[in-house]
Coordinates of C-alpha atoms in Angstrom, one line a residue:
X1 CA -24.5 -4.7 -3.9
X2 CA -23.1 -8.1 -3.3
X3 CA -23.7 -10.6 -6.2
X4 CA -25.8 -13.7 -5.4
X5 CA -23.6 -16.9 -5.3
X6 CA -25.0 -20.5 -6.0
X7 CA -23.2 -23.3 -4.1
X8 CA -21.7 -26.4 -6.1
X9 CA -20.9 -29.9 -5.2
X10 CA -19.2 -32.0 -7.4
X11 CA -18.5 -36.0 -7.1
X12 CA -16.1 -37.0 -9.6
X13 CA -14.4 -40.6 -10.0
X14 CA -10.8 -40.4 -9.0
X15 CA -9.4 -41.4 -12.1
X16 CA -10.7 -38.6 -14.1
X17 CA -10.6 -35.9 -11.4
X18 CA -7.5 -34.0 -12.8
X19 CA -9.1 -34.0 -16.1
X20 CA -12.1 -32.5 -14.4
X21 CA -10.2 -29.8 -12.5
X22 CA -8.9 -28.7 -15.9
X23 CA -12.5 -28.2 -17.1
X24 CA -13.3 -26.2 -14.0
X25 CA -10.2 -24.1 -14.9
X26 CA -11.3 -23.6 -18.4
X27 CA -14.4 -22.4 -17.1
X28 CA -12.8 -19.8 -15.0
X29 CA -15.8 -19.0 -12.7
X30 CA -16.0 -21.5 -9.6
X31 CA -14.2 -20.4 -6.4
X32 CA -13.4 -23.4 -4.5
X33 CA -14.5 -23.7 -1.0
X34 CA -11.8 -23.4 1.6
X35 CA -11.7 -25.8 4.4
X36 CA -9.1 -26.5 7.1
X37 CA -6.8 -28.9 5.5
X38 CA -3.1 -29.6 5.6
X39 CA -1.3 -28.2 2.6
X40 CA 0.3 -30.7 0.2
X41 CA 4.1 -30.9 -0.4
X42 CA 3.6 -29.7 -3.9
X43 CA 2.0 -26.4 -2.5
X44 CA 4.6 -25.8 -0.1
X45 CA 7.4 -26.4 -2.6
X46 CA 5.6 -24.0 -5.2
X47 CA 5.1 -21.0 -2.8
X48 CA 8.8 -20.1 -2.2
X49 CA 9.2 -20.5 -6.0
X50 CA 6.4 -18.1 -6.7
X51 CA 7.9 -15.7 -4.3
X52 CA 11.4 -16.1 -5.9
X53 CA 10.2 -15.3 -9.2
X54 CA 7.9 -12.3 -8.2
X55 CA 10.7 -11.0 -6.2
X56 CA 13.1 -11.1 -9.2
X57 CA 10.6 -9.4 -11.5
X58 CA 10.5 -6.6 -9.1
X59 CA 14.3 -6.2 -9.2
X60 CA 14.2 -6.3 -12.8
X61 CA 11.5 -3.6 -13.3
X62 CA 13.6 -1.4 -10.9
X63 CA 16.7 -1.6 -13.1
X64 CA 17.5 1.1 -15.7
X65 CA 19.2 -0.9 -18.5
X66 CA 21.7 1.2 -20.6
X67 CA 20.4 3.2 -23.6
X68 CA 21.9 0.4 -26.2
X69 CA 20.5 -2.6 -24.1
X70 CA 17.7 -2.9 -26.5
X71 CA 20.2 -3.8 -29.6
X72 CA 21.8 -6.6 -27.5
X73 CA 20.5 -10.1 -28.4
X74 CA 18.6 -12.3 -25.8
X75 CA 20.7 -14.9 -24.1
X76 CA 19.8 -18.1 -25.8
X77 CA 18.3 -21.4 -24.6
X78 CA 16.9 -20.1 -21.3
X79 CA 13.5 -20.3 -20.0
X80 CA 11.6 -21.3 -16.9
X81 CA 13.2 -22.3 -13.9
X82 CA 16.6 -22.7 -15.8
X83 CA 16.1 -18.8 -16.5
X84 CA 15.3 -18.1 -12.9
X85 CA 18.5 -20.0 -11.7
X86 CA 20.6 -18.4 -14.3
X87 CA 19.6 -14.6 -13.5
X88 CA 19.9 -15.5 -9.7
X89 CA 23.4 -16.9 -10.5
X90 CA 24.4 -13.9 -12.3
X91 CA 23.1 -11.5 -9.5
X92 CA 25.2 -13.5 -6.9
X93 CA 28.3 -13.1 -9.2
X94 CA 27.6 -9.4 -9.5
X95 CA 27.2 -9.0 -5.6
X96 CA 30.3 -10.8 -5.0
X97 CA 32.3 -8.8 -7.8
X98 CA 30.9 -5.8 -6.0
X99 CA 32.0 -6.8 -2.6
X100 CA 35.5 -7.8 -4.1
X101 CA 36.0 -4.3 -5.6
X102 CA 35.0 -2.6 -2.5
X103 CA 37.6 -4.6 -0.6
X104 CA 40.2 -4.0 -3.1
X105 CA 39.6 -0.2 -3.2
X106 CA 40.2 -0.2 0.5
X107 CA 43.7 -2.1 0.0
X108 CA 44.6 0.6 -2.7
X109 CA 43.7 3.3 -0.4
X110 CA 46.0 2.0 2.1
X111 CA 48.8 1.1 -0.5
X112 CA 48.8 4.5 -2.2
X113 CA 50.9 6.6 0.2
X114 CA 53.7 4.0 -0.4
X115 CA 53.6 4.4 -4.1
X116 CA 54.8 1.8 -6.6
X117 CA 57.0 -0.9 -5.3
X118 CA 57.6 -4.5 -5.4
X119 CA 57.3 -6.4 -2.0
X120 CA 59.1 -9.2 -3.5
X121 CA 62.4 -7.4 -3.8
X122 CA 62.3 -6.2 -0.1
X123 CA 61.3 -9.6 0.8
X124 CA 64.7 -10.9 -1.0
X125 CA 66.5 -8.2 0.8
X126 CA 65.5 -9.6 4.3
X127 CA 66.3 -13.0 3.3
X128 CA 69.6 -12.5 1.7
X129 CA 71.0 -9.4 3.6
X130 CA 68.9 -9.9 6.9
X131 CA 67.5 -6.4 6.6
X132 CA 63.8 -5.8 7.3
X133 CA 61.6 -3.0 5.8
X134 CA 58.9 -1.7 8.2
X135 CA 56.1 0.6 7.6
X136 CA 55.1 3.3 10.0
X137 CA 52.4 6.4 10.0
X138 CA 51.8 8.9 12.6
X139 CA 50.3 12.6 12.5
X140 CA 52.5 14.9 10.7
X141 CA 52.8 17.2 13.9
X142 CA 54.1 14.2 16.0
X143 CA 56.8 13.3 13.5
X144 CA 60.0 13.5 15.2
X145 CA 63.1 14.4 13.1
X146 CA 65.2 12.9 15.7
X147 CA 64.1 9.6 14.6
X148 CA 66.2 9.9 11.4
X149 CA 69.4 10.4 13.4
X150 CA 68.3 7.4 15.5
X151 CA 67.3 5.0 12.9
X152 CA 67.7 4.2 9.0
X153 CA 64.4 6.1 8.2
X154 CA 63.0 7.3 5.0
X155 CA 59.8 9.4 4.5
X156 CA 58.1 8.2 1.7
X157 CA 55.0 10.8 1.7
X158 CA 53.5 13.3 3.7
X159 CA 49.7 13.5 3.1
X160 CA 48.2 15.7 5.7
X161 CA 47.4 15.3 8.3
X162 CA 49.6 12.1 8.4
X163 CA 53.1 11.1 7.5
X164 CA 54.2 7.9 5.9
X165 CA 57.7 6.4 6.5
X166 CA 59.8 3.2 6.3
X167 CA 62.6 2.2 8.8
X168 CA 65.2 -0.5 7.8
X169 CA 66.5 -2.5 10.5
X170 CA 68.4 -5.8 11.3
X171 CA 65.9 -8.6 12.2
X172 CA 65.0 -8.6 16.0
X173 CA 66.2 -5.0 16.3
X174 CA 63.8 -3.0 18.5
X175 CA 62.3 0.1 17.2
X176 CA 60.8 2.4 20.1
X177 CA 58.8 5.4 18.3
X178 CA 55.5 7.0 18.7
X179 CA 54.2 5.6 15.4
X180 CA 51.8 2.9 14.3
X181 CA 53.3 0.2 12.5
X182 CA 51.4 -0.9 9.6
X183 CA 51.1 -4.6 8.0
X184 CA 52.6 -5.3 4.6
X185 CA 50.4 -5.2 1.7
X186 CA 49.3 -8.4 0.0
X187 CA 50.8 -7.5 -3.2
X188 CA 52.1 -4.4 -5.2
X189 CA 50.0 -1.2 -6.2
X190 CA 50.3 -2.0 -9.7
X191 CA 49.1 -5.7 -9.2
X192 CA 46.3 -4.1 -7.2
X193 CA 45.1 -1.6 -10.0
X194 CA 45.3 -4.3 -12.5
X195 CA 43.0 -6.7 -10.6
X196 CA 40.7 -3.9 -10.1
X197 CA 40.8 -3.3 -13.9
X198 CA 39.9 -6.8 -14.3
X199 CA 37.2 -6.7 -12.0
X200 CA 35.7 -3.5 -13.4
X201 CA 35.7 -5.2 -16.8
X202 CA 33.9 -8.3 -15.3
X203 CA 31.4 -6.0 -13.7
X204 CA 30.5 -4.3 -17.2
X205 CA 30.1 -7.4 -18.8
X206 CA 27.8 -8.8 -16.1
X207 CA 26.0 -5.2 -16.1
X208 CA 25.5 -5.8 -19.9
X209 CA 24.1 -9.3 -19.4
X210 CA 21.7 -8.0 -16.6
X211 CA 20.4 -5.3 -19.1
X212 CA 19.7 -8.0 -21.6
X213 CA 17.6 -10.1 -19.0
X214 CA 15.8 -6.7 -18.4
X215 CA 15.0 -6.1 -21.9
X216 CA 14.3 -9.8 -22.9
X217 CA 13.7 -11.9 -20.0
X218 CA 11.0 -10.1 -18.2
X219 CA 8.0 -11.4 -20.4
X220 CA 9.5 -15.0 -19.9
X221 CA 9.7 -14.6 -16.2
X222 CA 6.0 -13.3 -16.2
X223 CA 5.0 -16.4 -17.9
X224 CA 6.8 -18.5 -15.4
X225 CA 5.1 -16.6 -12.7
X226 CA 1.7 -17.3 -14.2
X227 CA 2.3 -20.9 -14.8
X228 CA 3.9 -21.3 -11.3
X229 CA 0.8 -19.7 -9.7
X230 CA -1.7 -22.1 -11.9
X231 CA 0.5 -25.0 -10.5
X232 CA 0.1 -23.7 -6.8
X233 CA -3.6 -23.2 -7.3
X234 CA -4.3 -26.5 -8.6
X235 CA -2.4 -27.9 -5.8
X236 CA -4.5 -26.0 -3.3
X237 CA -7.5 -27.1 -5.0
X238 CA -6.7 -30.8 -4.7
X239 CA -5.7 -30.2 -1.0
X240 CA -9.4 -28.8 -0.8
X241 CA -10.9 -32.1 -2.2
X242 CA -12.2 -34.7 0.0
X243 CA -11.9 -38.2 -0.9
X244 CA -14.8 -40.6 0.0
X245 CA -15.8 -44.2 -0.7
X246 CA -12.2 -45.5 0.0
X247 CA -10.8 -42.6 -2.0
X248 CA -12.6 -43.7 -5.2
X249 CA -14.8 -40.6 -5.2
X250 CA -13.7 -36.9 -5.0
X251 CA -15.9 -34.4 -3.6
X252 CA -15.4 -30.7 -4.1
X253 CA -17.4 -27.8 -3.2
X254 CA -17.3 -24.3 -4.6
X255 CA -19.3 -21.1 -5.4
X256 CA -20.1 -19.2 -8.6
X257 CA -21.6 -15.8 -9.1
X258 CA -25.5 -16.6 -10.3
X259 CA -24.9 -14.4 -13.5
X260 CA -21.9 -16.6 -14.6
X261 CA -23.6 -20.0 -13.8
X262 CA -24.5 -20.9 -17.1
X263 CA -20.7 -21.3 -18.3
X264 CA -20.1 -23.5 -15.5
X265 CA -23.0 -25.8 -16.1
X266 CA -22.2 -26.0 -20.0
X267 CA -18.5 -27.2 -19.1
X268 CA -19.7 -29.6 -16.3
X269 CA -22.3 -31.1 -18.9
X270 CA -19.7 -31.6 -21.6
X271 CA -17.7 -33.4 -18.7
X272 CA -20.7 -35.6 -17.8
X273 CA -20.0 -35.1 -14.0
X274 CA -22.5 -35.3 -11.2
X275 CA -23.2 -32.1 -9.3
X276 CA -25.6 -30.5 -7.0
X277 CA -26.7 -27.0 -7.1
X278 CA -28.5 -24.7 -4.6
X279 CA -28.7 -21.2 -3.4
X280 CA -25.9 -20.1 -1.1
X281 CA -26.7 -18.9 2.3
X282 CA -24.8 -16.9 4.6
X283 CA -24.1 -20.0 6.8
X284 CA -22.1 -21.4 3.9
X285 CA -19.9 -18.3 3.8
X286 CA -19.5 -17.4 0.3
X287 CA -17.0 -15.4 -1.3
X288 CA -18.0 -11.8 -2.0
X289 CA -18.3 -10.3 -5.3
X290 CA -19.4 -6.6 -5.5
X291 CA -21.4 -5.0 -8.3
X292 CA -22.0 -1.4 -8.0
X293 CA -22.4 1.6 -10.5
X294 CA -19.8 3.1 -12.3
X295 CA -19.5 5.9 -9.6
X296 CA -19.7 3.6 -6.7
X297 CA -17.3 1.1 -8.1
X298 CA -14.5 3.9 -7.8
X299 CA -14.8 3.6 -4.0
X300 CA -14.5 0.0 -3.7
X301 CA -10.9 0.0 -3.0
X302 CA -11.3 2.3 -0.1
X303 CA -13.9 0.2 1.4
X304 CA -11.5 -2.9 1.0
X305 CA -8.9 -1.1 3.2
X306 CA -11.2 -1.9 6.2
X307 CA -13.0 -5.2 5.2
X308 CA -15.5 -6.7 2.9
X309 CA -19.1 -7.2 3.9
X310 CA -20.2 -10.4 5.0
X311 CA -22.6 -12.4 2.8
X312 CA -26.1 -11.5 3.3
X313 CA -25.5 -8.0 4.8
X314 CA -25.9 -4.6 2.7
X315 CA -22.9 -3.5 0.6
X316 CA -22.2 -0.1 2.1
X317 CA -20.1 1.0 -0.6
X318 CA -23.0 3.1 -2.6
X319 CA -24.0 4.6 0.5
X320 CA -20.7 5.9 2.1
X321 CA -19.4 6.8 -1.4
X322 CA -21.3 10.3 -1.7
X323 CA -20.6 11.1 2.0
X324 CA -16.9 10.4 1.4
X325 CA -16.7 12.6 -1.4
X326 CA -18.6 15.4 0.6
X327 CA -16.3 14.9 3.5
X328 CA -13.3 15.2 1.3
X329 CA -14.2 18.3 -0.2
X330 CA -15.2 19.8 3.2
X331 CA -11.8 19.1 4.7
X332 CA -9.6 20.1 1.6
X333 CA -12.2 23.2 1.4
X334 CA -10.3 25.3 -1.3
X335 CA -11.9 25.8 -4.8
X336 CA -8.6 26.7 -6.2
X337 CA -6.9 23.3 -5.0
X338 CA -9.9 21.2 -6.3
X339 CA -9.6 22.8 -9.7
X340 CA -5.9 21.7 -9.6
X341 CA -6.8 18.2 -8.6
X342 CA -9.3 17.9 -11.3
X343 CA -7.0 19.3 -14.3
X344 CA -4.2 17.3 -13.2
X345 CA -6.1 14.0 -13.1
X346 CA -7.8 14.9 -16.7
X347 CA -4.5 15.8 -18.1
X348 CA -2.7 12.7 -17.0
X349 CA -5.4 10.2 -17.5
X350 CA -5.0 9.7 -21.5
X351 CA -1.4 8.8 -20.7
X352 CA -1.9 6.5 -17.7
X353 CA -2.2 2.7 -17.5
X354 CA -5.6 1.0 -17.5
X355 CA -5.4 0.3 -13.8
X356 CA -4.7 3.6 -13.0
X357 CA -7.7 5.2 -14.8
X358 CA -10.3 4.4 -12.1
X359 CA -8.0 6.0 -9.4
X360 CA -7.8 9.2 -11.5
X361 CA -11.5 9.3 -12.0
X362 CA -11.9 9.1 -8.2
X363 CA -9.4 12.1 -7.6
X364 CA -11.7 13.9 -10.1
X365 CA -14.8 13.3 -8.2
X366 CA -13.0 14.3 -4.9
X367 CA -11.4 17.5 -6.7
X368 CA -15.2 18.3 -7.8
X369 CA -16.5 18.3 -4.4
X370 CA -13.5 20.3 -3.3
X371 CA -14.4 23.0 -5.9
X372 CA -18.0 22.9 -4.4
X373 CA -17.3 23.1 -0.7
X374 CA -14.3 25.7 -1.5
X375 CA -16.8 27.9 -3.5
X376 CA -19.3 27.5 -0.8
X377 CA -17.0 28.6 2.0
X378 CA -15.4 31.4 -0.4
X379 CA -12.0 30.2 -0.5
X380 CA -9.7 30.1 -3.5
X381 CA -5.9 29.3 -3.2
X382 CA -5.9 30.6 0.4
X383 CA -8.0 33.8 -0.6
X384 CA -11.3 34.4 1.2
X385 CA -14.1 36.0 -1.0
X386 CA -16.1 36.9 2.1
X387 CA -14.5 40.3 2.5
X388 CA -16.0 43.6 1.6
X389 CA -13.4 43.9 -1.3
X390 CA -15.2 41.2 -3.1
X391 CA -18.5 42.6 -2.9
X392 CA -18.6 42.9 -6.6
X393 CA -19.4 39.3 -6.6
X394 CA -22.8 40.1 -5.7
X395 CA -25.5 37.3 -5.4
X396 CA -22.4 34.9 -5.8
X397 CA -21.0 36.0 -2.6
X398 CA -24.4 36.0 -0.6
X399 CA -24.6 32.3 -1.4
X400 CA -21.4 31.8 0.5
X401 CA -21.4 30.9 4.0
X402 CA -19.1 32.0 7.1
X403 CA -16.9 29.8 9.4
X404 CA -19.8 29.6 12.0
X405 CA -22.2 28.3 9.5
X406 CA -19.6 25.8 8.1
X407 CA -19.4 24.6 11.7
X408 CA -23.0 24.0 11.7
X409 CA -22.9 22.5 8.4
X410 CA -20.3 19.9 9.6
X411 CA -22.6 18.8 12.5
X412 CA -25.6 18.8 10.3
X413 CA -23.8 16.4 7.8
X414 CA -22.7 14.2 10.7
X415 CA -26.1 14.0 11.9
X416 CA -27.3 13.1 8.7
X417 CA -24.8 10.3 8.1
X418 CA -25.7 9.0 11.6
X419 CA -29.3 8.7 11.3
X420 CA -28.7 7.3 7.6
X421 CA -26.6 4.7 9.2
X422 CA -29.2 3.7 11.7
X423 CA -31.6 3.4 8.7
X424 CA -29.3 1.0 7.1
X425 CA -28.7 -0.9 10.3
X426 CA -32.4 -1.5 10.3
X427 CA -32.4 -2.8 6.7
X428 CA -29.6 -4.9 7.3
X429 CA -31.5 -6.5 10.2
X430 CA -34.8 -6.7 8.2
X431 CA -32.8 -8.7 5.4
X432 CA -30.8 -11.0 7.6
X433 CA -33.2 -11.8 10.3
X434 CA -36.9 -10.2 9.9
X435 CA -39.0 -7.4 10.5
X436 CA -39.1 -7.4 14.3
X437 CA -35.5 -7.3 14.5
X438 CA -35.4 -4.0 12.3
X439 CA -37.7 -2.3 14.5
X440 CA -34.9 -1.2 17.3
X441 CA -32.8 1.2 15.2
X442 CA -36.2 3.5 14.5
X443 CA -36.2 3.8 18.2
X444 CA -33.0 5.6 18.2
X445 CA -34.0 7.5 15.1
X446 CA -37.1 8.9 16.7
X447 CA -35.3 9.6 19.9
X448 CA -32.2 11.5 18.4
X449 CA -34.7 13.6 16.2
X450 CA -37.0 14.4 19.1
X451 CA -33.9 15.4 21.3
X452 CA -32.8 17.5 18.4
X453 CA -36.2 19.5 18.2
X454 CA -36.6 19.7 21.7
X455 CA -32.7 21.2 22.1
X456 CA -32.6 23.1 18.8
X457 CA -35.3 23.3 16.2
X458 CA -38.4 23.6 18.3
X459 CA -40.6 22.8 15.4
X460 CA -43.1 20.3 17.0
X461 CA -43.2 21.7 20.5
X462 CA -44.5 19.2 23.3
X463 CA -45.1 16.7 20.6
X464 CA -41.3 16.0 20.3
X465 CA -41.3 14.9 24.2
X466 CA -43.9 12.2 23.1
X467 CA -41.8 11.1 20.3
X468 CA -38.7 10.9 22.6
X469 CA -40.5 8.5 25.0
X470 CA -42.1 6.7 22.0
X471 CA -38.3 6.1 20.9
X472 CA -37.2 4.9 24.3
X473 CA -40.1 2.6 24.5
X474 CA -39.4 0.9 21.1
X475 CA -35.4 0.5 22.3
X476 CA -36.6 -1.0 25.6
X477 CA -39.0 -3.6 23.9
X478 CA -37.7 -4.4 20.6
X479 CA -33.8 -4.3 21.3
X480 CA -33.6 -8.3 21.4
X481 CA -36.7 -10.0 20.3
X482 CA -35.2 -13.3 21.1
X483 CA -34.9 -12.5 25.0
X484 CA -37.7 -12.4 27.6
X485 CA -39.4 -9.0 28.5
X486 CA -37.3 -8.5 31.5
X487 CA -34.3 -9.4 29.8
X488 CA -35.1 -6.8 27.0
X489 CA -35.8 -4.2 29.8
X490 CA -32.6 -4.7 31.2
X491 CA -30.6 -4.4 28.0
X492 CA -32.6 -1.6 26.9
X493 CA -31.8 0.5 29.8
X494 CA -28.2 -0.3 29.1
X495 CA -28.5 0.4 25.4
X496 CA -30.0 3.9 26.5
X497 CA -26.8 4.5 28.5
X498 CA -25.0 4.4 25.3
X499 CA -26.8 7.5 23.8
X500 CA -23.6 9.3 24.9
X501 CA -21.9 7.6 22.2
X502 CA -24.2 9.1 19.7
X503 CA -23.4 12.6 21.0
X504 CA -19.5 11.7 20.8
X505 CA -19.9 10.4 17.1
X506 CA -21.6 13.6 16.2
X507 CA -18.9 15.8 17.8
X508 CA -16.4 13.8 15.8
X509 CA -17.6 15.5 12.6
X510 CA -16.3 18.6 13.8
X511 CA -13.0 17.5 12.2
X512 CA -14.3 18.4 8.9
X513 CA -14.8 22.1 10.0
X514 CA -11.5 22.2 11.8
X515 CA -9.3 20.5 8.8
X516 CA -11.0 22.8 6.3
X517 CA -10.3 26.1 8.2
X518 CA -6.7 25.0 9.1
X519 CA -5.8 24.7 5.4
X520 CA -7.5 27.9 4.6
X521 CA -5.6 29.5 7.2
X522 CA -2.3 28.1 6.2
X523 CA -2.9 29.1 2.6
X524 CA -3.7 32.6 3.7
X525 CA -0.4 32.8 5.6
X526 CA 1.5 31.4 2.5
X527 CA -0.2 34.4 0.5
X528 CA 0.8 36.9 3.1
X529 CA 4.5 35.9 3.2
X530 CA 4.6 35.9 -0.6
X531 CA 3.0 39.5 -0.8
X532 CA 5.7 40.7 2.0
X533 CA 8.6 39.2 -0.3
X534 CA 7.1 41.0 -3.4
X535 CA 6.7 44.2 -1.8
X536 CA 10.0 43.9 0.4
X537 CA 12.6 42.6 -2.0
X538 CA 13.6 44.6 -5.1
X539 CA 14.3 43.0 -8.6
X540 CA 13.9 39.5 -7.2
X541 CA 10.7 40.1 -5.5
X542 CA 8.4 39.2 -8.3
X543 CA 10.5 35.5 -8.9
X544 CA 10.5 35.0 -5.3
X545 CA 7.0 35.8 -5.1
X546 CA 5.8 33.3 -7.7
X547 CA 8.3 30.5 -6.1
X548 CA 6.9 31.0 -2.7
X549 CA 3.3 30.7 -3.9
X550 CA 4.2 27.7 -6.0
X551 CA 6.0 25.9 -3.4
X552 CA 4.0 27.1 -0.5
X553 CA 0.6 26.3 -1.8
X554 CA 1.9 22.7 -3.4
X555 CA 3.1 21.9 0.1
X556 CA -0.2 22.9 1.6
X557 CA -2.2 20.8 -0.9
X558 CA -0.2 17.8 -0.4
X559 CA -0.4 18.1 3.4
X560 CA -4.3 19.0 3.3
X561 CA -4.9 16.0 1.0
X562 CA -3.5 13.3 3.4
X563 CA -5.6 14.8 6.2
X564 CA -8.6 15.1 3.8
X565 CA -8.2 11.2 3.0
X566 CA -7.4 10.0 6.3
X567 CA -10.2 11.6 8.5
X568 CA -13.2 11.0 6.1
X569 CA -11.9 7.4 6.2
X570 CA -12.1 7.4 10.1
X571 CA -15.4 8.9 9.8
X572 CA -16.6 6.2 7.6
X573 CA -15.1 3.2 9.2
X574 CA -15.7 4.2 12.6
X575 CA -19.1 6.5 13.0
X576 CA -20.8 5.3 9.9
X577 CA -20.0 1.6 9.8
X578 CA -20.7 1.2 13.7
X579 CA -24.0 3.0 13.2
X580 CA -24.8 1.1 10.1
X581 CA -24.3 -2.3 11.9
X582 CA -21.5 -3.4 9.7
X583 CA -20.2 -6.8 10.6
X584 CA -17.8 -7.5 7.7
X585 CA -15.6 -10.6 7.5
X586 CA -16.3 -11.5 3.8
X587 CA -13.7 -13.2 1.4
X588 CA -12.9 -11.8 -1.9
X589 CA -14.2 -13.8 -4.9
X590 CA -11.3 -15.6 -6.3
X591 CA -12.1 -17.9 -9.2
X592 CA -10.2 -21.0 -10.2
X593 CA -9.2 -20.0 -13.6
X594 CA -6.3 -20.1 -16.3
X595 CA -3.6 -17.6 -15.9
X596 CA -1.8 -18.1 -19.2

């Protein structure tokens, strides 16, 4: 359900306005009403800072410090923005050092074939004796021994597939050979290796400093992030305030859940500020705070993937939760897979973080639904229990249903959800606009049920025809109570044309059967291949049999889980939400509160 909200309007003298905002922050329950206003310079400056801090925290959390990093002392005298700048500067130096090492490695790789020599001596030879030393390389197979007779040539090294050699010549002498001339190195190989050792030592020191930050600075950065968010929220609240009476009076509007109202009143009375309170209406566009049962609360993150409900309409979370669970179990459709999900979530939950435990509880419920529907269809790890070889199951086997019955069950569940959605649409209209607006969906319910009886059930005979015409009459007369009679008839005829949409929605639920049967078939294929390996390969057959079963069913489970989540999601957000008349557009309740 959606928690009812109270709307508050505060009138505060400008001199004590900031102190009053601190009182509101201390209360921590008011959601400040958002209005179109230009962002303050302070807020514009704080947003990049918040992003920088958040990004740096993520980067540090990804790093794996050395095993002895915990023994290193923290870097003293750094906190707040100074700490942020220090770590960013250290990161920039590490990146620059890494790039220098990469460039140096390339230079060393080019210098290695020439070995250790001093370029200064060769430069001195050129200056004093006028003898140039030129470096060449070519493919070993293209090296011409005649070049040695033509020039003063010395092969330095043959490093397949290339040869490296030098030619000594007078300045200006032309050297015409089929080889590539290489530039002189900037320094000797020994100097390059010494420089590399220096860079590696500096990199090691910087790595240890970064490890110290990972171990000791993350809590400080977390505090900086919270402090920055507090400052940003304060700046945004100030930008949402309206100055009246020559800017001497500040006006602020906000919303508070009715069950938390007393806390706000107590803090306001201590501050002796003037305020007005009234029940919030849908026109005020209050924020949305959901309050559901322990079971339904697990499905709230799924509903948020689409949208939050608008204030004043019905929260559909408790109503789609059982269907989503059943649809997931129907799609996965293997009791063995469901048992794996239940046990895996149960074993991991004691070691999981608190924010992960609701997700694991959801996995347990979905696994339980999979066990039920898998048992109903008689499938356990790709093995069908409907065959004659499992007749020993007796009454248990008789409770299982075959593929034709599973197909019909998928359509039946779809029809139930569509009709249930129409009932919720009627309830939504009654809640938001009144009784006369809630009548039209019941016309569709009567029409669909009567057509079902005429075409399939044949339970009430000719009476079903009269019910069908009654449903048509309701649709024609109550589709738009605000319109005139002729306009209603015209709109009603157009809506009746949309009956094909309901049949399309119903056929969409066949995907439940299709996914369940495809997963079962793939599991059967995995078992068949594993048995062939067991019987066809001596010695290693049993080992490969187990490996094939584990890897095959693990892959099938992961693939089937993806489809079993996505397709019920589509049925919920497209078919069910549409038929329930879901409008959405709500904004989450976010109180102005202390973070540190």
